[in-house]
Coordinates of C-alpha atoms and ligand atoms in Angstrom, one line a residue:
M1 CA -112.3 134.5 30.2
K2 CA -112.6 138.2 31.2
V3 CA -111.1 139.3 34.4
P4 CA -111.6 142.9 35.5
L5 CA -109.2 144.8 37.9
L6 CA -112.1 144.7 40.4
D7 CA -115.8 143.8 40.3
L8 CA -118.0 146.1 42.3
K9 CA -121.2 144.5 41.0
E10 CA -120.2 141.2 42.7
Q11 CA -119.4 143.0 45.9
Y12 CA -122.8 144.8 45.8
S13 CA -124.8 141.6 45.1
A14 CA -123.5 140.1 48.4
I15 CA -124.6 143.1 50.5
R16 CA -127.5 144.5 48.5
Q17 CA -130.2 143.9 51.1
E18 CA -128.4 145.5 54.0
V19 CA -127.3 148.5 51.9
E20 CA -130.7 149.1 50.4
S21 CA -132.5 149.0 53.7
S22 CA -130.0 151.4 55.2
L23 CA -130.3 153.8 52.2
K24 CA -134.1 153.6 52.5
K25 CA -134.0 154.8 56.1
V26 CA -131.9 157.9 55.1
I27 CA -134.2 158.6 52.2
E28 CA -137.3 158.3 54.3
N29 CA -135.9 160.6 56.9
Q30 CA -134.8 163.0 54.1
D31 CA -131.7 163.8 56.2
F32 CA -128.9 164.1 53.7
I33 CA -126.1 166.3 54.9
L34 CA -123.9 165.5 57.9
G35 CA -126.6 163.4 59.6
A36 CA -126.6 160.6 62.1
E37 CA -125.1 158.1 59.7
V38 CA -122.1 160.4 59.2
T39 CA -121.6 160.9 63.0
D40 CA -121.8 157.1 63.6
L41 CA -119.4 156.4 60.6
E42 CA -116.9 158.9 62.0
K43 CA -116.9 157.1 65.3
E44 CA -116.7 153.7 63.7
V45 CA -113.9 154.5 61.3
A46 CA -111.9 156.3 64.0
A47 CA -112.2 153.2 66.2
Y48 CA -111.2 150.9 63.3
C49 CA -108.2 153.0 62.5
G50 CA -107.2 153.4 66.2
T51 CA -107.6 157.2 66.4
K52 CA -109.7 159.3 68.7
Y53 CA -111.5 161.3 66.0
G54 CA -112.8 161.0 62.5
V55 CA -114.2 163.8 60.5
G56 CA -116.2 163.0 57.3
V57 CA -115.4 165.1 54.2
A58 CA -116.3 165.1 50.6
S59 CA -113.3 163.2 49.2
G60 CA -109.8 162.0 49.9
T61 CA -108.4 165.0 48.1
D62 CA -110.4 167.3 50.4
A63 CA -109.2 165.3 53.4
L64 CA -105.6 166.1 52.4
I65 CA -106.4 169.8 51.6
L66 CA -108.3 170.3 54.9
S67 CA -105.5 168.5 56.9
L68 CA -102.9 170.9 55.4
K69 CA -105.2 173.9 56.1
A70 CA -105.9 172.8 59.7
L71 CA -102.1 172.6 60.3
G72 CA -101.7 176.1 59.0
I73 CA -99.7 175.1 56.0
G74 CA -99.9 177.5 53.0
S75 CA -98.1 180.0 50.9
G76 CA -94.3 180.0 51.2
D77 CA -94.3 176.6 53.0
E78 CA -92.8 173.4 51.7
V79 CA -94.1 169.8 52.1
I80 CA -92.0 166.8 51.5
T81 CA -93.7 163.9 49.7
S82 CA -93.1 161.1 47.1
P83 CA -93.5 161.7 43.4
F84 CA -94.8 158.1 42.9
T85 CA -98.4 158.4 43.9
F86 CA -101.8 159.6 42.6
F87 CA -101.7 163.2 41.6
A88 CA -104.0 164.4 44.4
T89 CA -101.2 164.0 47.0
A90 CA -99.0 166.7 45.4
E91 CA -102.1 168.6 44.2
S92 CA -103.4 169.1 47.7
I93 CA -100.1 170.7 48.7
S94 CA -100.2 173.1 45.7
V95 CA -103.9 173.9 46.2
V96 CA -103.1 175.4 49.7
G97 CA -100.4 177.5 48.1
A98 CA -97.4 175.4 49.4
K99 CA -94.7 173.7 47.4
P100 CA -94.4 170.0 47.0
V101 CA -90.8 168.9 47.5
F102 CA -90.2 165.4 46.0
V103 CA -88.1 162.7 47.6
D104 CA -87.5 159.5 45.7
I105 CA -88.9 156.1 46.7
D106 CA -87.6 152.8 48.1
P107 CA -87.6 150.6 45.0
K108 CA -88.8 147.6 46.9
T109 CA -91.9 149.0 48.6
Y110 CA -92.5 152.0 46.2
N111 CA -93.0 154.2 49.3
I112 CA -91.0 157.3 50.2
D113 CA -87.4 156.5 51.1
P114 CA -86.8 157.9 54.6
L115 CA -83.0 158.0 54.1
L116 CA -83.4 160.7 51.4
I117 CA -85.7 163.0 53.4
K118 CA -83.2 164.9 55.5
A119 CA -81.3 166.3 52.5
K120 CA -84.5 168.0 51.3
I121 CA -85.4 169.8 54.5
T122 CA -85.1 173.6 54.4
K123 CA -86.2 176.4 56.6
K124 CA -89.5 176.4 54.7
T125 CA -90.3 172.8 55.3
K126 CA -93.4 172.4 57.4
A127 CA -94.5 168.8 56.9
I128 CA -93.8 165.4 55.5
M129 CA -96.6 163.6 53.6
P130 CA -95.9 159.9 53.2
I131 CA -98.3 157.8 51.1
H132 CA -99.2 154.2 52.0
L133 CA -99.1 153.2 48.4
Y134 CA -100.9 150.1 47.1
G135 CA -102.1 149.3 50.7
Q136 CA -98.7 149.0 52.4
C137 CA -97.5 151.5 55.0
A138 CA -94.5 153.7 54.4
D139 CA -91.6 153.1 56.9
M140 CA -93.1 155.3 59.5
D141 CA -90.6 155.1 62.4
P142 CA -87.7 156.9 60.7
I143 CA -90.2 159.4 59.2
M144 CA -91.6 160.2 62.7
N145 CA -88.1 160.5 64.1
I146 CA -87.0 163.0 61.4
A147 CA -90.3 164.9 61.9
E148 CA -89.7 165.1 65.7
K149 CA -86.1 166.2 65.3
Y150 CA -86.9 169.0 62.8
G151 CA -90.3 170.0 64.3
L152 CA -92.3 168.9 61.2
K153 CA -95.9 167.7 61.0
V154 CA -96.7 164.4 59.4
I155 CA -99.8 164.0 57.2
E156 CA -100.4 160.4 56.2
D157 CA -101.9 160.0 52.8
N158 CA -103.9 157.0 53.7
A159 CA -106.2 157.0 50.7
Q160 CA -105.0 153.5 49.7
G161 CA -104.1 152.1 53.1
I162 CA -107.1 151.6 55.3
G163 CA -106.6 148.5 57.5
A164 CA -102.9 148.2 56.8
T165 CA -100.6 148.0 59.8
Y166 CA -97.0 149.0 60.6
K167 CA -95.5 147.4 63.7
G168 CA -99.1 146.7 64.8
K169 CA -100.3 150.3 64.4
K170 CA -103.0 151.1 61.9
S171 CA -102.2 153.2 58.9
G172 CA -103.3 156.8 59.4
S173 CA -102.9 156.7 63.1
M174 CA -99.2 157.4 63.4
G175 CA -98.7 160.9 62.1
D176 CA -100.4 164.1 63.3
I177 CA -103.3 163.5 60.9
G178 CA -104.4 160.9 58.3
A179 CA -106.5 161.3 55.1
L180 CA -108.7 158.5 53.9
S181 CA -110.4 158.2 50.5
F182 CA -113.6 156.3 50.0
F183 CA -113.5 156.6 46.2
P184 CA -115.6 153.6 45.0
S185 CA -112.6 151.5 43.9
K186 CA -110.9 151.8 47.3
N187 CA -110.8 148.9 49.7
L188 CA -113.6 150.7 51.5
G189 CA -115.5 152.5 48.8
A190 CA -118.6 154.6 48.8
F191 CA -121.2 155.0 46.0
G192 CA -119.5 158.2 44.9
D193 CA -116.8 160.5 46.2
A194 CA -116.2 160.5 50.0
G195 CA -113.4 160.9 52.4
M196 CA -112.4 161.3 56.1
V197 CA -109.7 162.9 58.2
I198 CA -108.6 160.9 61.2
T199 CA -106.5 162.2 64.1
N200 CA -105.8 161.8 67.8
N201 CA -105.6 165.6 68.1
E202 CA -108.9 167.1 69.4
K203 CA -108.0 170.7 68.2
L204 CA -107.2 169.5 64.7
A205 CA -110.5 167.5 64.5
K206 CA -112.5 170.6 65.7
E207 CA -110.7 172.8 63.2
I208 CA -111.5 170.3 60.3
K209 CA -115.2 170.3 61.4
V210 CA -115.2 174.1 61.1
L211 CA -113.3 174.2 57.8
R212 CA -115.5 171.6 56.1
V213 CA -118.6 173.9 56.5
H214 CA -117.3 177.2 55.1
G215 CA -115.2 178.0 58.2
S216 CA -118.4 178.2 60.3
S217 CA -118.8 177.0 63.9
S218 CA -122.3 178.3 64.2
R219 CA -124.9 179.1 61.5
Y220 CA -124.0 182.1 59.4
V221 CA -121.0 183.0 61.6
H222 CA -117.8 182.5 59.7
S223 CA -114.6 182.7 61.8
E224 CA -112.4 181.8 58.8
I225 CA -112.4 180.9 55.1
G226 CA -113.2 177.2 54.7
M227 CA -114.9 175.2 52.0
N228 CA -117.9 173.1 51.3
S229 CA -116.6 169.6 52.0
R230 CA -119.4 167.7 53.8
L231 CA -119.9 164.0 53.7
D232 CA -123.5 163.1 53.0
N233 CA -125.6 160.7 54.9
L234 CA -126.3 158.4 52.0
Q235 CA -122.6 157.7 51.5
A236 CA -122.1 157.2 55.2
A237 CA -124.9 154.7 55.3
V238 CA -123.2 152.6 52.5
L239 CA -119.8 152.9 54.2
R240 CA -121.1 151.8 57.6
I241 CA -122.4 148.5 56.1
K242 CA -119.2 148.0 54.1
L243 CA -117.0 148.7 57.1
R244 CA -118.4 145.6 58.8
Y245 CA -117.0 143.5 56.0
L246 CA -113.7 145.2 55.5
D247 CA -111.5 142.9 57.5
R248 CA -113.0 139.8 55.7
W249 CA -112.4 141.5 52.4
L250 CA -108.8 142.4 53.3
E251 CA -108.1 138.8 54.3
A252 CA -109.5 137.7 51.0
R253 CA -107.2 140.1 49.2
R254 CA -104.2 138.7 51.1
G255 CA -105.3 135.2 50.1
I256 CA -105.2 136.1 46.5
A257 CA -101.8 137.8 46.9
D258 CA -100.5 134.5 48.5
F259 CA -101.9 132.5 45.6
Y260 CA -100.2 134.8 43.0
G261 CA -97.0 134.8 45.0
Q262 CA -96.9 130.9 44.9
R263 CA -97.9 130.7 41.2
L264 CA -95.5 133.4 39.9
K265 CA -92.5 132.3 41.9
G266 CA -89.4 131.7 39.7
L267 CA -90.7 133.8 36.8
P268 CA -88.9 137.0 35.7
V269 CA -91.5 139.2 37.4
V270 CA -91.0 141.0 40.7
T271 CA -94.0 140.3 43.0
P272 CA -94.9 142.7 45.9
H273 CA -92.3 143.1 48.6
V274 CA -93.8 143.3 52.1
G275 CA -91.7 145.1 54.6
A276 CA -91.0 143.0 57.7
Y277 CA -92.9 145.5 59.8
N278 CA -96.0 145.6 57.6
V279 CA -99.3 143.9 57.0
H280 CA -100.3 144.7 53.4
T281 CA -103.9 145.1 52.3
Y282 CA -103.3 144.7 48.6
H283 CA -105.3 147.7 47.4
Q284 CA -103.3 146.9 44.3
Y285 CA -101.3 143.7 43.5
T286 CA -98.4 145.2 41.6
L287 CA -95.9 143.4 39.5
R288 CA -92.7 144.7 38.1
V289 CA -91.0 143.6 34.9
K290 CA -87.6 144.8 33.8
S291 CA -88.1 144.3 30.1
D292 CA -91.0 143.6 27.8
Q293 CA -93.4 145.2 30.2
G294 CA -95.5 146.5 27.3
K295 CA -95.5 143.1 25.6
L296 CA -96.7 141.4 28.8
M297 CA -99.3 144.0 29.4
K298 CA -100.6 143.6 25.8
H299 CA -100.6 139.8 26.3
L300 CA -102.8 140.2 29.4
L301 CA -105.2 142.6 27.6
D302 CA -105.4 140.3 24.6
S303 CA -106.3 137.5 27.0
G304 CA -109.2 139.5 28.5
I305 CA -107.3 140.5 31.7
E306 CA -107.5 144.1 32.8
R307 CA -104.3 145.6 34.1
R308 CA -103.1 149.2 34.7
T309 CA -100.0 151.1 35.6
Y310 CA -100.3 153.1 38.8
Y311 CA -98.7 155.6 38.0
P312 CA -97.1 156.0 34.6
I313 CA -95.7 159.5 35.0
S314 CA -93.7 160.4 38.1
L315 CA -95.2 163.6 39.5
H316 CA -92.0 165.7 39.3
L317 CA -92.2 165.3 35.5
Q318 CA -95.8 166.3 35.2
E319 CA -96.4 169.3 32.9
C320 CA -98.1 171.4 35.6
Y321 CA -94.9 171.1 37.8
K322 CA -92.5 172.4 35.1
S323 CA -92.0 175.5 37.3
L324 CA -90.5 173.3 40.0
A325 CA -87.6 172.7 37.5
Y326 CA -87.1 169.0 38.1
R327 CA -85.5 167.0 35.3
S328 CA -85.7 163.5 34.0
G329 CA -83.2 161.5 36.1
D330 CA -83.8 163.4 39.3
M331 CA -85.9 160.7 40.9
P332 CA -84.5 157.5 39.3
E333 CA -86.3 155.0 41.3
S334 CA -89.7 156.6 40.8
E335 CA -89.0 157.1 37.1
N336 CA -88.0 153.4 36.7
A337 CA -91.0 152.2 38.6
A338 CA -93.3 154.2 36.4
K339 CA -91.9 152.4 33.4
E340 CA -91.9 148.9 34.9
V341 CA -94.9 148.3 37.2
F342 CA -98.4 147.3 36.5
S343 CA -101.2 146.0 38.7
I344 CA -103.3 142.9 38.0
P345 CA -106.8 142.0 39.2
V346 CA -107.2 141.6 42.9
F347 CA -110.7 141.8 44.6
P348 CA -112.2 139.7 47.3
E349 CA -114.8 138.1 45.1
M350 CA -112.3 136.7 42.6
T351 CA -113.0 133.1 41.8
L352 CA -110.4 130.3 41.8
E353 CA -110.8 130.1 38.0
Q354 CA -110.1 133.8 37.6
K355 CA -107.0 133.6 39.8
R356 CA -105.7 130.5 38.0
Y357 CA -106.4 132.1 34.7
V358 CA -104.5 135.3 35.5
A359 CA -101.5 133.3 36.9
D360 CA -101.5 130.9 33.9
I361 CA -101.6 133.6 31.4
I362 CA -98.6 135.3 33.0
S363 CA -96.6 132.2 33.3
G364 CA -97.6 131.1 29.8
F365 CA -96.1 134.4 28.5
F366 CA -92.6 133.4 29.8
C367 CA -92.7 129.8 28.5
Ligands
LIG1 C1 -102.7 158.1 47.1 C2 -104.0 158.9 46.9 N1 -104.1 160.1 47.4 C3 -105.2 160.8 47.3 C4 -106.3 160.4 46.6 C5 -107.5 161.2 46.4 O1 -108.7 160.6 46.9 P1 -110.1 161.0 46.2 O2 -110.1 160.4 44.9 O3 -111.1 160.4 47.2 O4 -110.2 162.5 46.2 C6 -106.2 159.1 46.0 C7 -107.4 158.5 45.3 O5 -107.5 158.1 44.2 C8 -105.0 158.3 46.2 O6 -104.9 157.1 45.6

């Protein structure tokens, strides 16, 4: 049996008619850039995430870059973040001319360890950028307390976290600003690149709206240097349909996680740890194996099961960050996780046979 990490064709076949009729309307209107669908999506996503404003942009990476720019962060500034994340998190900080300062992770949740943040704060620190990795919120209360005490901004990298909650609050709604990615493989995915900034701060929302259209608040008048980062109406039309299904899909993901949790109990694999304060959305279902990780991963692949390590190189050891002068051993938890974790298939349309097969192949490996 073949089991992919996710199956977007299955998802599409369930919503094909709704999506096609919505896309047809946009095409017939020939209204492609920042149209009515975008405006409606911005309102709907903001309402879903519990924020006042949503501003559609071209990708999750742009959402991070524009958030940093809107907060006035740039050359000479430092931003604290985790090295155990997709590259775009740190890249966005570098792109605006600031320096990413890495803080190691909590080995249980794989999110930034709040206890290690204070030691990295300097006069140049302007913000903290926690990531809600794999669909589980970082421990936000201590992060917000540190930010308040030291006068720092908080940008939530919520690319993987839509729908997750922390003490009942939605991911992306707790900091000054949150960045969402609608990359096709995300829990809410478009038919191409797309993203959104969410915030409760009207001034920041207005600033992002200006920055996403070349720093222009009225046609051909440019008050600042921005960029072209508009969300297009076709993507918004798709996302509006999918948003209606999101909670059902997240529930299905949690059901699969429960199934795996039961079936993998007692085996020498670490299943996801869910913080007492968190509702996880399982953007990834990530296992950890102390030894033989490579052998188990090969066994899965040989059995037709797709699996992948998110992320195999801790960012402080990436070649492009050589100039930051980190060394192997500086972020031990992140480095160990990079060697030991891998994610297995989890998607709402998974059949019972597929779930059973994945669990059986893993338990068979240890027998
Ligand atoms: C944690 C994280 N941050 C940022 C991004 C960037 O999002 P995008 O691919 O939409 O630019 C991603 C997406 O892969 C991500 O997983």
